[in-house]
């Protein structure tokens, strides 16, 4: 852990509210980083990162993969969750225990009890990659929160309102930070600004974000 990370982890470890039922927990994932990264390497060896196509015909700048019973996918036909990886034809890799444990622990720390995700979308951002404003609305259960873990390069997370044109707050997300949003904040528009090329000591020019959801 660098001094900066240690400072964030200890001095700022009270959840930072970004909405009535939304928080950022600085450095919350830092103690798990080694385990998370080896689990991700294993997942990616079975279900590689790929740049999917949106229904509108655009190739996403963010590359993605999934683990868990269900995985989020997109193609010309639409956005949806599938139990099969369309690239490999097999199931998505199982959700590693360290993922499931961290997700429910972080959700509980943010005030959401008994969170048992069945889907984990893993996004990889290289410099310049961005995610335009969207709502997470392909899940069947909007009662469960979204738990978002960030590793590697820092990003600016945009957290808006319930209408796309609502003003967005700009929230920096650094290596090890976890954001959680649910209940009244569950359907808020959010996105990620184009990533700056500021390499991270551990992950070089990548940002990896993974979001846990109750999708089925
Ligand atoms: C997402 O909205 O699925 C990802 C958000 C992020 O990369 O921080
Ligand atoms: Fe999202």
XYZ file of C-alpha atoms and ligand atoms in Angstrom:
225
model
C 0.000 0.000 0.000
C 1.391 3.444 -0.836
C 1.307 6.272 1.701
C -1.455 7.943 -0.273
C -3.551 4.789 -0.256
C -2.919 4.303 3.443
C -4.015 7.867 4.110
C -7.200 7.405 2.116
C -7.861 4.115 3.833
C -7.391 5.310 7.383
C -8.150 9.025 7.457
C -11.159 8.898 5.170
C -12.682 5.566 5.973
C -16.116 6.820 6.893
C -18.451 6.289 3.940
C -18.698 9.449 1.842
C -22.350 10.135 0.911
C -23.039 10.877 -2.742
C -26.810 10.513 -2.380
C -29.432 9.635 0.251
C -28.684 5.909 -0.270
C -25.379 6.105 -2.126
C -21.829 6.187 -0.748
C -18.200 5.961 -1.741
C -15.992 4.003 0.653
C -12.413 5.094 0.057
C -9.862 2.316 -0.064
C -12.355 -0.272 1.134
C -11.083 -2.942 -1.281
C -7.340 -2.360 -0.672
C -6.869 -5.314 1.713
C -8.340 -7.602 -0.980
C -6.430 -6.339 -4.005
C -4.020 -9.274 -4.429
C -6.814 -11.830 -4.179
C -9.071 -9.812 -6.485
C -6.381 -9.456 -9.140
C -5.511 -13.145 -9.176
C -9.222 -14.030 -9.375
C -9.626 -11.593 -12.285
C -6.618 -13.091 -14.113
C -8.237 -16.513 -13.789
C -11.638 -15.254 -15.011
C -10.064 -13.477 -17.971
C -8.146 -16.610 -18.970
C -11.516 -18.359 -19.433
C -13.675 -15.433 -20.553
C -11.416 -12.777 -22.125
C -12.191 -9.056 -22.182
C -13.933 -8.082 -25.412
C -15.372 -4.874 -26.898
C -19.066 -5.504 -27.448
C -21.377 -3.774 -29.915
C -24.364 -1.713 -28.738
C -27.855 -2.019 -30.260
C -27.074 1.251 -32.066
C -24.093 -0.380 -33.799
C -21.282 1.278 -31.846
C -18.352 -0.725 -30.493
C -17.930 0.066 -26.801
C -14.602 1.657 -25.824
C -14.803 -0.261 -22.548
C -13.922 -3.961 -22.812
C -15.915 -6.327 -20.607
C -16.314 -9.805 -19.257
C -18.407 -11.329 -16.475
C -18.414 -13.881 -13.709
C -21.307 -15.396 -11.808
C -24.475 -17.168 -12.906
C -25.471 -14.295 -15.172
C -23.429 -11.940 -17.318
C -24.373 -8.628 -18.916
C -24.036 -8.581 -22.692
C -24.919 -6.369 -25.608
C -25.190 -6.885 -29.351
C -27.250 -5.468 -32.220
C -30.350 -7.114 -30.702
C -30.131 -5.351 -27.343
C -28.805 -5.370 -23.792
C -29.489 -8.404 -21.627
C -28.185 -10.882 -19.076
C -27.226 -14.354 -20.276
C -26.013 -17.483 -18.500
C -23.810 -18.299 -21.508
C -20.790 -16.339 -22.698
C -21.591 -15.648 -26.365
C -17.853 -15.774 -27.244
C -17.009 -19.133 -25.667
C -20.439 -20.787 -25.795
C -19.928 -21.961 -22.197
C -21.125 -20.613 -18.849
C -19.488 -17.500 -17.401
C -16.745 -18.329 -14.867
C -18.121 -18.850 -11.356
C -18.060 -15.900 -8.997
C -14.954 -16.317 -6.811
C -15.596 -16.491 -3.048
C -13.492 -13.369 -2.458
C -15.778 -11.438 -4.843
C -19.015 -12.563 -3.215
C -17.633 -11.937 0.285
C -16.374 -8.447 -0.543
C -19.646 -7.524 -2.293
C -21.891 -8.456 0.606
C -19.509 -6.985 3.201
C -19.291 -3.671 1.321
C -23.066 -3.591 0.792
C -23.612 -4.150 4.525
C -21.100 -1.394 5.373
C -23.151 0.900 3.133
C -26.376 -0.104 4.918
C -27.701 -2.810 2.559
C -28.056 -6.144 4.328
C -28.099 -9.618 2.808
C -26.834 -8.619 -0.611
C -26.253 -11.803 -2.613
C -25.226 -10.885 -6.147
C -25.684 -13.389 -8.970
C -23.874 -11.280 -11.574
C -20.570 -9.446 -11.756
C -19.755 -7.287 -14.770
C -16.033 -6.611 -15.098
C -15.129 -3.548 -17.176
C -11.633 -2.708 -18.418
C -10.841 0.893 -19.336
C -7.714 1.857 -21.251
C -6.772 5.552 -21.689
C -9.555 7.349 -23.582
C -12.219 4.725 -22.798
C -15.471 6.117 -21.417
C -18.939 5.013 -20.441
C -21.786 7.271 -21.447
C -24.597 8.138 -19.030
C -26.959 5.226 -18.475
C -29.235 3.617 -15.927
C -28.658 0.020 -14.809
C -32.073 -1.295 -15.801
C -31.533 -4.796 -17.232
C -31.681 -6.431 -13.801
C -34.909 -8.074 -12.711
C -34.592 -6.907 -9.114
C -34.219 -3.156 -8.544
C -34.450 -3.631 -4.763
C -30.847 -4.789 -4.555
C -28.061 -2.192 -4.646
C -25.198 -1.952 -7.125
C -21.734 -2.440 -5.613
C -18.900 -1.041 -7.729
C -15.201 -1.759 -7.055
C -12.469 0.246 -8.803
C -8.873 -0.880 -9.332
C -5.959 0.650 -11.202
C -6.025 4.057 -12.867
C -8.259 6.715 -11.355
C -11.438 7.788 -13.115
C -14.072 10.468 -12.838
C -17.436 8.859 -12.118
C -20.468 10.890 -13.147
C -23.423 10.478 -10.816
C -26.575 12.132 -12.105
C -30.273 12.103 -11.353
C -33.291 10.222 -12.617
C -33.446 12.079 -15.910
C -30.534 11.921 -18.341
C -30.293 15.713 -18.549
C -30.033 16.153 -14.750
C -26.817 17.721 -13.500
C -24.100 15.169 -12.702
C -21.729 15.185 -9.745
C -18.117 14.409 -10.668
C -16.751 11.849 -8.244
C -13.131 10.713 -8.450
C -12.770 6.948 -8.026
C -9.315 5.658 -7.153
C -7.674 2.247 -6.809
C -9.476 0.360 -4.026
C -12.534 2.592 -3.751
C -15.998 1.039 -3.563
C -19.183 2.890 -4.521
C -22.600 1.548 -3.530
C -25.979 2.887 -4.639
C -29.456 1.495 -3.985
C -33.080 2.159 -3.095
C -33.950 5.794 -3.992
C -30.599 6.125 -5.765
C -30.738 2.753 -7.575
C -31.934 4.138 -10.917
C -29.771 7.235 -11.079
C -27.981 7.901 -14.350
C -24.225 7.379 -14.127
C -21.207 7.123 -16.382
C -17.442 7.492 -16.568
C -15.501 10.345 -18.214
C -12.804 9.468 -20.762
C -9.872 8.020 -18.860
C -6.688 10.066 -18.636
C -3.424 8.345 -19.406
C -2.013 8.337 -15.895
C -0.574 4.850 -15.348
C -1.104 3.099 -12.043
C 1.864 1.387 -10.297
C 0.104 -2.001 -10.138
C -2.145 -2.029 -13.199
C -0.197 0.254 -15.517
C -2.513 1.848 -18.102
C -5.685 0.036 -17.072
C -8.656 0.716 -14.899
C -10.665 -2.325 -13.913
C -14.107 -1.760 -12.441
C -16.417 -4.522 -11.413
C -20.035 -4.130 -10.468
C -22.043 -6.654 -8.500
C -25.729 -6.928 -9.223
C -28.729 -9.055 -8.421
C -29.766 -9.630 -12.004
C -31.992 -12.701 -12.022
C -20.960 0.749 -14.750
O -21.741 1.676 -14.720
O -21.320 -0.405 -15.061
C -19.487 0.929 -14.433
C -19.176 2.159 -13.657
C -17.689 2.351 -13.488
O -16.892 1.886 -14.315
O -17.264 3.008 -12.505
Fe -23.859 1.168 -14.812
